[in-house]
Protein backbone atom coordinates (compact mmCIF):
# COMPACT_ATOMS: atom_id res chain seq x y z
CA UNK A 1 0.00 0.00 0.00
CA UNK A 2 1.29 3.43 -0.93
CA UNK A 3 0.79 6.17 1.64
CA UNK A 4 1.27 9.87 1.07
CA UNK A 5 2.56 12.29 3.66
CA UNK A 6 0.22 15.05 4.84
CA UNK A 7 2.17 17.54 2.73
CA UNK A 8 1.79 15.44 -0.42
CA UNK A 9 -1.89 14.87 0.34
CA UNK A 10 -2.48 18.60 0.84
CA UNK A 11 -0.55 19.37 -2.35
CA UNK A 12 -2.73 17.00 -4.36
CA UNK A 13 -5.86 18.50 -2.83
CA UNK A 14 -4.66 22.01 -3.70
CA UNK A 15 -3.74 21.12 -7.31
CA UNK A 16 -7.12 19.44 -7.80
CA UNK A 17 -8.98 22.41 -6.33
CA UNK A 18 -7.03 24.91 -8.45
CA UNK A 19 -7.68 22.85 -11.59
CA UNK A 20 -11.44 22.82 -11.00
CA UNK A 21 -11.79 26.47 -9.96
CA UNK A 22 -9.29 28.41 -12.05
CA UNK A 23 -11.89 29.22 -14.74
CA UNK A 24 -13.05 32.02 -12.44
CA UNK A 25 -9.51 33.37 -12.12
CA UNK A 26 -6.76 32.77 -9.61
CA UNK A 27 -7.51 30.67 -6.53
CA UNK A 28 -6.23 32.04 -3.23
CA UNK A 29 -4.41 29.90 -0.69
CA UNK A 30 -6.78 31.24 1.97
CA UNK A 31 -9.76 29.85 0.05
CA UNK A 32 -8.16 26.40 -0.23
CA UNK A 33 -7.08 26.39 3.43
CA UNK A 34 -10.56 27.31 4.62
CA UNK A 35 -12.32 24.85 2.31
CA UNK A 36 -10.25 21.85 3.46
CA UNK A 37 -9.24 22.96 6.99
CA UNK A 38 -5.53 22.96 6.12
CA UNK A 39 -3.20 25.05 8.29
CA UNK A 40 -2.58 28.21 6.17
CA UNK A 41 1.16 28.36 6.93
CA UNK A 42 1.68 24.74 5.83
CA UNK A 43 -0.38 25.24 2.69
CA UNK A 44 1.60 28.38 1.81
CA UNK A 45 4.86 26.39 1.97
CA UNK A 46 3.41 23.61 -0.16
CA UNK A 47 2.13 26.06 -2.78
CA UNK A 48 5.53 27.78 -2.85
CA UNK A 49 7.21 24.45 -3.61
CA UNK A 50 4.71 23.69 -6.37
CA UNK A 51 5.32 27.15 -7.86
CA UNK A 52 9.12 26.74 -7.68
CA UNK A 53 8.82 23.46 -9.57
CA UNK A 54 6.69 25.14 -12.25
CA UNK A 55 3.44 23.26 -11.64
CA UNK A 56 1.49 26.35 -10.63
CA UNK A 57 1.92 30.08 -11.19
CA UNK A 58 1.26 32.68 -8.51
CA UNK A 59 -0.30 36.07 -9.18
CA UNK A 60 0.09 38.93 -6.71
CA UNK A 61 -2.43 41.60 -5.88
CA UNK A 62 -5.96 41.86 -4.51
CA UNK A 63 -7.27 39.29 -6.99
CA UNK A 64 -4.10 37.24 -6.81
CA UNK A 65 -3.75 33.56 -6.17
CA UNK A 66 -2.67 30.48 -8.05
CA UNK A 67 -3.40 28.93 -11.44
CA UNK A 68 -2.00 25.81 -13.09
CA UNK A 69 1.07 26.36 -15.25
CA UNK A 70 -0.15 23.79 -17.79
CA UNK A 71 -3.46 22.12 -18.68
CA UNK A 72 -4.74 19.75 -15.97
CA UNK A 73 -4.49 16.68 -18.20
CA UNK A 74 -0.73 17.20 -18.48
CA UNK A 75 -0.12 16.96 -14.71
CA UNK A 76 0.54 13.67 -12.93
CA UNK A 77 0.31 12.65 -9.31
CA UNK A 78 3.99 11.75 -9.48
CA UNK A 79 4.96 15.27 -10.54
CA UNK A 80 3.07 16.77 -7.62
CA UNK A 81 4.48 14.33 -5.06
CA UNK A 82 8.06 14.75 -6.35
CA UNK A 83 7.69 18.54 -6.27
CA UNK A 84 6.73 18.39 -2.61
CA UNK A 85 8.69 15.42 -1.28
CA UNK A 86 11.66 15.19 -3.66
CA UNK A 87 12.73 12.06 -5.53
CA UNK A 88 10.69 8.94 -4.81
CA UNK A 89 12.49 5.69 -4.00
CA UNK A 90 10.36 2.56 -3.90
PDB file of C-alpha atoms in Angstrom:
ATOM      1  CA  UNK A   1       0.000   0.000   0.000  1.00  0.00           C
ATOM      2  CA  UNK A   2       1.286   3.433  -0.927  1.00  0.00           C
ATOM      3  CA  UNK A   3       0.791   6.172   1.636  1.00  0.00           C
ATOM      4  CA  UNK A   4       1.269   9.867   1.073  1.00  0.00           C
ATOM      5  CA  UNK A   5       2.562  12.294   3.656  1.00  0.00           C
ATOM      6  CA  UNK A   6       0.217  15.050   4.842  1.00  0.00           C
ATOM      7  CA  UNK A   7       2.172  17.539   2.727  1.00  0.00           C
ATOM      8  CA  UNK A   8       1.789  15.439  -0.422  1.00  0.00           C
ATOM      9  CA  UNK A   9      -1.894  14.869   0.340  1.00  0.00           C
ATOM     10  CA  UNK A  10      -2.479  18.596   0.839  1.00  0.00           C
ATOM     11  CA  UNK A  11      -0.546  19.365  -2.350  1.00  0.00           C
ATOM     12  CA  UNK A  12      -2.726  16.996  -4.365  1.00  0.00           C
ATOM     13  CA  UNK A  13      -5.857  18.496  -2.835  1.00  0.00           C
ATOM     14  CA  UNK A  14      -4.656  22.012  -3.700  1.00  0.00           C
ATOM     15  CA  UNK A  15      -3.744  21.119  -7.305  1.00  0.00           C
ATOM     16  CA  UNK A  16      -7.117  19.436  -7.795  1.00  0.00           C
ATOM     17  CA  UNK A  17      -8.980  22.412  -6.330  1.00  0.00           C
ATOM     18  CA  UNK A  18      -7.032  24.908  -8.450  1.00  0.00           C
ATOM     19  CA  UNK A  19      -7.679  22.845 -11.591  1.00  0.00           C
ATOM     20  CA  UNK A  20     -11.444  22.815 -11.000  1.00  0.00           C
ATOM     21  CA  UNK A  21     -11.789  26.467  -9.956  1.00  0.00           C
ATOM     22  CA  UNK A  22      -9.288  28.414 -12.049  1.00  0.00           C
ATOM     23  CA  UNK A  23     -11.889  29.216 -14.739  1.00  0.00           C
ATOM     24  CA  UNK A  24     -13.053  32.015 -12.439  1.00  0.00           C
ATOM     25  CA  UNK A  25      -9.508  33.372 -12.122  1.00  0.00           C
ATOM     26  CA  UNK A  26      -6.756  32.773  -9.611  1.00  0.00           C
ATOM     27  CA  UNK A  27      -7.508  30.674  -6.533  1.00  0.00           C
ATOM     28  CA  UNK A  28      -6.235  32.043  -3.226  1.00  0.00           C
ATOM     29  CA  UNK A  29      -4.410  29.902  -0.694  1.00  0.00           C
ATOM     30  CA  UNK A  30      -6.776  31.237   1.969  1.00  0.00           C
ATOM     31  CA  UNK A  31      -9.756  29.852   0.055  1.00  0.00           C
ATOM     32  CA  UNK A  32      -8.156  26.398  -0.229  1.00  0.00           C
ATOM     33  CA  UNK A  33      -7.080  26.389   3.433  1.00  0.00           C
ATOM     34  CA  UNK A  34     -10.564  27.313   4.617  1.00  0.00           C
ATOM     35  CA  UNK A  35     -12.318  24.851   2.305  1.00  0.00           C
ATOM     36  CA  UNK A  36     -10.253  21.854   3.461  1.00  0.00           C
ATOM     37  CA  UNK A  37      -9.240  22.964   6.985  1.00  0.00           C
ATOM     38  CA  UNK A  38      -5.533  22.962   6.115  1.00  0.00           C
ATOM     39  CA  UNK A  39      -3.199  25.053   8.288  1.00  0.00           C
ATOM     40  CA  UNK A  40      -2.578  28.206   6.172  1.00  0.00           C
ATOM     41  CA  UNK A  41       1.159  28.356   6.928  1.00  0.00           C
ATOM     42  CA  UNK A  42       1.684  24.744   5.830  1.00  0.00           C
ATOM     43  CA  UNK A  43      -0.379  25.240   2.687  1.00  0.00           C
ATOM     44  CA  UNK A  44       1.599  28.375   1.813  1.00  0.00           C
ATOM     45  CA  UNK A  45       4.864  26.393   1.970  1.00  0.00           C
ATOM     46  CA  UNK A  46       3.408  23.608  -0.161  1.00  0.00           C
ATOM     47  CA  UNK A  47       2.134  26.055  -2.784  1.00  0.00           C
ATOM     48  CA  UNK A  48       5.534  27.779  -2.853  1.00  0.00           C
ATOM     49  CA  UNK A  49       7.212  24.449  -3.613  1.00  0.00           C
ATOM     50  CA  UNK A  50       4.711  23.694  -6.374  1.00  0.00           C
ATOM     51  CA  UNK A  51       5.318  27.154  -7.858  1.00  0.00           C
ATOM     52  CA  UNK A  52       9.124  26.739  -7.683  1.00  0.00           C
ATOM     53  CA  UNK A  53       8.820  23.457  -9.573  1.00  0.00           C
ATOM     54  CA  UNK A  54       6.686  25.136 -12.247  1.00  0.00           C
ATOM     55  CA  UNK A  55       3.445  23.258 -11.641  1.00  0.00           C
ATOM     56  CA  UNK A  56       1.493  26.351 -10.629  1.00  0.00           C
ATOM     57  CA  UNK A  57       1.921  30.078 -11.187  1.00  0.00           C
ATOM     58  CA  UNK A  58       1.262  32.675  -8.512  1.00  0.00           C
ATOM     59  CA  UNK A  59      -0.302  36.066  -9.180  1.00  0.00           C
ATOM     60  CA  UNK A  60       0.094  38.925  -6.712  1.00  0.00           C
ATOM     61  CA  UNK A  61      -2.428  41.599  -5.875  1.00  0.00           C
ATOM     62  CA  UNK A  62      -5.956  41.858  -4.511  1.00  0.00           C
ATOM     63  CA  UNK A  63      -7.268  39.288  -6.990  1.00  0.00           C
ATOM     64  CA  UNK A  64      -4.096  37.237  -6.806  1.00  0.00           C
ATOM     65  CA  UNK A  65      -3.748  33.556  -6.167  1.00  0.00           C
ATOM     66  CA  UNK A  66      -2.673  30.476  -8.054  1.00  0.00           C
ATOM     67  CA  UNK A  67      -3.404  28.926 -11.444  1.00  0.00           C
ATOM     68  CA  UNK A  68      -2.005  25.813 -13.087  1.00  0.00           C
ATOM     69  CA  UNK A  69       1.067  26.357 -15.245  1.00  0.00           C
ATOM     70  CA  UNK A  70      -0.150  23.791 -17.792  1.00  0.00           C
ATOM     71  CA  UNK A  71      -3.456  22.123 -18.679  1.00  0.00           C
ATOM     72  CA  UNK A  72      -4.745  19.748 -15.974  1.00  0.00           C
ATOM     73  CA  UNK A  73      -4.493  16.677 -18.200  1.00  0.00           C
ATOM     74  CA  UNK A  74      -0.725  17.197 -18.481  1.00  0.00           C
ATOM     75  CA  UNK A  75      -0.120  16.964 -14.708  1.00  0.00           C
ATOM     76  CA  UNK A  76       0.537  13.675 -12.932  1.00  0.00           C
ATOM     77  CA  UNK A  77       0.310  12.647  -9.311  1.00  0.00           C
ATOM     78  CA  UNK A  78       3.995  11.752  -9.478  1.00  0.00           C
ATOM     79  CA  UNK A  79       4.959  15.275 -10.541  1.00  0.00           C
ATOM     80  CA  UNK A  80       3.074  16.774  -7.617  1.00  0.00           C
ATOM     81  CA  UNK A  81       4.475  14.328  -5.058  1.00  0.00           C
ATOM     82  CA  UNK A  82       8.058  14.747  -6.351  1.00  0.00           C
ATOM     83  CA  UNK A  83       7.689  18.543  -6.274  1.00  0.00           C
ATOM     84  CA  UNK A  84       6.727  18.392  -2.608  1.00  0.00           C
ATOM     85  CA  UNK A  85       8.695  15.420  -1.285  1.00  0.00           C
ATOM     86  CA  UNK A  86      11.659  15.192  -3.660  1.00  0.00           C
ATOM     87  CA  UNK A  87      12.731  12.056  -5.532  1.00  0.00           C
ATOM     88  CA  UNK A  88      10.691   8.937  -4.811  1.00  0.00           C
ATOM     89  CA  UNK A  89      12.491   5.691  -4.004  1.00  0.00           C
ATOM     90  CA  UNK A  90      10.364   2.561  -3.903  1.00  0.00           C
TER      91      UNK A  90
END
